[in-house]
Amino acid sequence: MDAKRHFARATWTVALSATLLAGSQASAVPMLFSGLSSDGHPVSAIADFILNDATDTVSVTLNNTTTTTLDAGELFTGLDFTISGLTPTLTSDTGIQRTVDGAGAFVDTGSPQNLSWSVASLGGGVHQINFNPNAKDAIIGPPTAGSYATANGSIKGNAGHNPFAALEAKFELSVPGLGPNSIVELRTFRFGTTLDPATGTITPLPEPAALALAGIGLVAMGARRRRR
């Protein structure tokens, strides 16, 4: 690696926009979205980007941190973003799959499974990472008191939506042309099976909070540069 170090930075601009400056094998501060889904329910999520310009790759972890899941409108299903006009290609998407039965009890797979997300171009350099159009593998938030008993039939025992990605999903993107000054801009967090845009704010996640989440498996990095 070149001796000159490039450090990641994170800032936020307007309510639904945040920028991340890449660096060689650099990690930006995780970004926290907090707001309301299209049906007016409180939702929150974390987007964690690791940019490696030496290999033209971007690693992404998306977490659904919504505290109460009542219906499918609170499932984290998509994120719109740009990468300095470059075109990302999805090379892998994995996560623990969670199946919720009719009573709200759930069973997880013992290891990460291949999911069925994809990356689509929205035009104008904007891309969207989104879940299966068959409505499976949406990222579900944590249970309440150990189950999803308070959720409705769009979650409990719903064969069309099960299995879900349990709490988080991880993605690897190939981004030819990625450089030390490349910028990732987060645009829109989407929830629900029709990829509805949520309204709210995006802010950097403070390092103590990021480390606390890492301890329970929701996010795996703090606001610092990491080497591979």
XYZ file of C-alpha atoms in Angstrom:
228
model
C 0.000 0.000 0.000
C 1.134 3.524 -0.686
C 2.646 5.127 2.413
C 0.309 8.081 2.145
C -2.782 7.369 4.187
C -6.265 8.345 3.147
C -8.759 8.559 5.963
C -12.495 8.164 5.626
C -14.734 11.017 6.648
C -18.457 11.263 7.052
C -20.687 14.306 6.903
C -24.383 14.791 6.300
C -26.040 17.353 4.104
C -29.839 17.497 3.832
C -32.358 15.335 5.671
C -32.028 12.326 3.402
C -28.474 12.711 2.171
C -25.124 11.768 3.677
C -21.688 11.661 2.098
C -18.787 9.330 2.803
C -15.292 10.021 1.456
C -13.375 6.896 0.549
C -9.764 6.044 1.283
C -7.488 3.066 0.716
C -9.022 0.249 2.760
C -10.923 2.839 4.777
C -14.026 2.675 6.880
C -16.380 5.614 7.259
C -18.465 6.341 10.320
C -21.659 4.245 10.294
C -24.652 6.389 9.402
C -27.874 6.199 11.408
C -31.260 6.857 9.824
C -34.139 7.710 12.133
C -37.622 8.654 11.011
C -41.034 7.402 9.955
C -42.096 4.764 7.463
C -44.673 5.614 4.807
C -47.404 4.293 7.123
C -46.240 6.564 9.939
C -44.452 4.033 12.142
C -41.089 4.875 13.746
C -38.195 3.188 11.927
C -34.425 3.306 12.200
C -31.515 1.707 10.380
C -27.736 1.820 10.072
C -25.689 1.828 6.863
C -22.024 0.876 7.259
C -19.722 1.253 4.223
C -16.116 0.030 3.934
C -14.364 1.276 0.788
C -11.241 -0.370 -0.605
C -9.867 1.504 -3.600
C -6.950 -0.949 -3.877
C -9.365 -3.681 -4.956
C -12.207 -1.530 -6.339
C -14.620 -2.999 -3.808
C -17.145 -1.678 -1.316
C -18.448 -3.733 1.617
C -21.846 -2.716 2.959
C -23.669 -3.773 6.115
C -27.286 -2.726 6.546
C -28.952 -3.050 9.961
C -32.610 -2.662 10.859
C -32.617 -1.142 14.349
C -36.365 -0.430 14.488
C -37.371 -1.200 18.066
C -40.894 -2.532 17.409
C -41.906 -4.475 14.302
C -45.677 -4.355 13.884
C -46.056 -4.991 10.173
C -44.202 -5.350 6.882
C -44.004 -1.570 6.555
C -41.132 -1.603 9.070
C -38.987 -4.070 7.122
C -35.753 -2.467 5.814
C -35.800 -3.196 2.098
C -33.644 -0.728 0.193
C -31.098 2.085 0.117
C -30.474 4.629 -2.660
C -26.900 5.881 -3.041
C -24.282 7.222 -5.442
C -20.545 6.486 -5.749
C -18.939 9.385 -7.613
C -20.754 8.486 -10.831
C -19.353 4.936 -10.806
C -21.371 1.770 -11.417
C -21.475 -0.859 -8.648
C -22.092 -4.542 -9.307
C -23.350 -6.807 -6.533
C -21.040 -9.800 -6.052
C -22.475 -11.271 -2.841
C -25.283 -10.761 -0.339
C -25.531 -12.792 2.851
C -27.346 -12.867 6.157
C -28.872 -15.064 8.833
C -32.383 -15.970 7.676
C -35.239 -15.766 10.187
C -38.595 -17.534 9.838
C -41.471 -16.203 11.975
C -44.403 -18.529 12.686
C -48.050 -17.647 13.176
C -47.614 -17.067 16.897
C -44.624 -14.769 16.485
C -41.951 -17.270 17.519
C -38.962 -17.431 15.202
C -36.187 -19.756 14.084
C -32.862 -18.581 12.615
C -30.499 -20.407 10.307
C -27.301 -21.498 12.010
C -25.046 -19.662 9.567
C -25.322 -16.828 7.013
C -27.176 -17.761 3.842
C -27.165 -16.307 0.351
C -29.926 -13.724 0.114
C -31.764 -12.520 -2.966
C -31.066 -8.790 -3.051
C -29.889 -6.898 -6.123
C -28.531 -3.520 -7.218
C -30.555 -1.489 -9.698
C -29.740 1.729 -11.541
C -32.258 4.531 -11.007
C -30.551 6.842 -13.510
C -28.458 9.936 -12.991
C -25.741 7.958 -11.225
C -28.118 6.857 -8.462
C -28.213 3.165 -7.570
C -30.482 1.208 -5.275
C -29.618 -1.893 -3.315
C -32.919 -3.645 -2.712
C -34.549 -6.848 -1.591
C -36.113 -9.688 -3.552
C -39.107 -8.607 -5.649
C -40.798 -11.809 -4.414
C -40.831 -10.144 -0.969
C -38.385 -12.458 0.810
C -35.160 -11.622 2.694
C -36.276 -8.157 3.831
C -34.282 -7.095 6.910
C -36.453 -7.464 9.995
C -35.749 -5.580 13.208
C -35.250 -7.140 16.651
C -38.125 -8.944 18.385
C -40.033 -7.506 21.328
C -39.619 -9.542 24.530
C -38.216 -12.429 22.520
C -40.896 -12.748 19.861
C -42.922 -10.978 17.184
C -46.237 -11.752 18.884
C -47.404 -8.135 18.555
C -46.857 -8.094 14.777
C -49.708 -8.664 12.354
C -50.173 -11.251 9.616
C -47.819 -9.487 7.223
C -45.017 -10.747 9.505
C -46.344 -13.732 11.468
C -46.646 -16.911 9.443
C -46.632 -15.007 6.156
C -45.343 -17.468 3.557
C -44.848 -14.703 1.011
C -42.525 -12.677 3.241
C -40.706 -15.423 5.157
C -37.833 -15.899 5.601
C -36.492 -12.505 6.592
C -32.885 -11.404 6.991
C -32.397 -11.311 10.753
C -31.400 -7.793 11.862
C -28.689 -7.258 9.241
C -27.480 -8.133 5.760
C -23.996 -7.869 4.274
C -23.136 -7.004 0.685
C -20.009 -6.920 -1.455
C -19.907 -4.530 -4.415
C -17.429 -4.382 -7.267
C -16.888 -0.742 -8.251
C -14.366 -0.324 -11.093
C -12.614 3.040 -10.944
C -12.969 3.499 -7.175
C -10.277 5.879 -5.960
C -9.057 7.536 -2.754
C -11.280 10.552 -3.410
C -14.410 8.622 -4.368
C -17.524 9.687 -2.486
C -20.499 7.572 -1.461
C -23.637 9.634 -0.970
C -26.571 8.089 0.857
C -29.886 9.275 -0.548
C -32.983 7.392 0.623
C -33.662 4.638 3.150
C -36.587 2.441 2.078
C -38.933 0.313 4.137
C -41.832 -1.990 3.292
C -42.426 -4.523 0.556
C -42.991 -1.825 -2.064
C -39.707 -0.035 -1.261
C -41.456 3.029 0.128
C -39.152 5.957 0.995
C -39.009 6.789 4.695
C -38.801 10.367 5.946
C -36.319 11.417 8.602
C -32.691 12.314 9.175
C -29.288 10.711 8.619
C -26.550 11.361 11.174
C -23.175 9.783 12.007
C -23.446 7.095 14.660
C -21.271 8.075 17.666
C -18.392 5.670 18.262
C -19.520 4.472 21.731
C -22.923 3.601 20.283
C -21.308 1.867 17.328
C -19.112 -0.201 19.626
C -22.087 -1.113 21.805
C -23.963 -2.327 18.755
C -20.923 -4.311 17.685
C -21.129 -6.166 20.961
C -24.567 -7.532 20.080
C -23.808 -8.192 16.444
C -25.668 -5.282 14.869
C -22.683 -3.345 13.571
C -19.060 -4.404 13.294
C -17.031 -1.240 13.231
C -16.447 2.112 14.899
C -15.532 5.505 13.523
C -11.982 4.636 12.654
C -9.839 3.436 9.774
C -9.486 -0.325 9.442
C -7.035 -2.491 7.576
C -7.808 -5.857 6.040
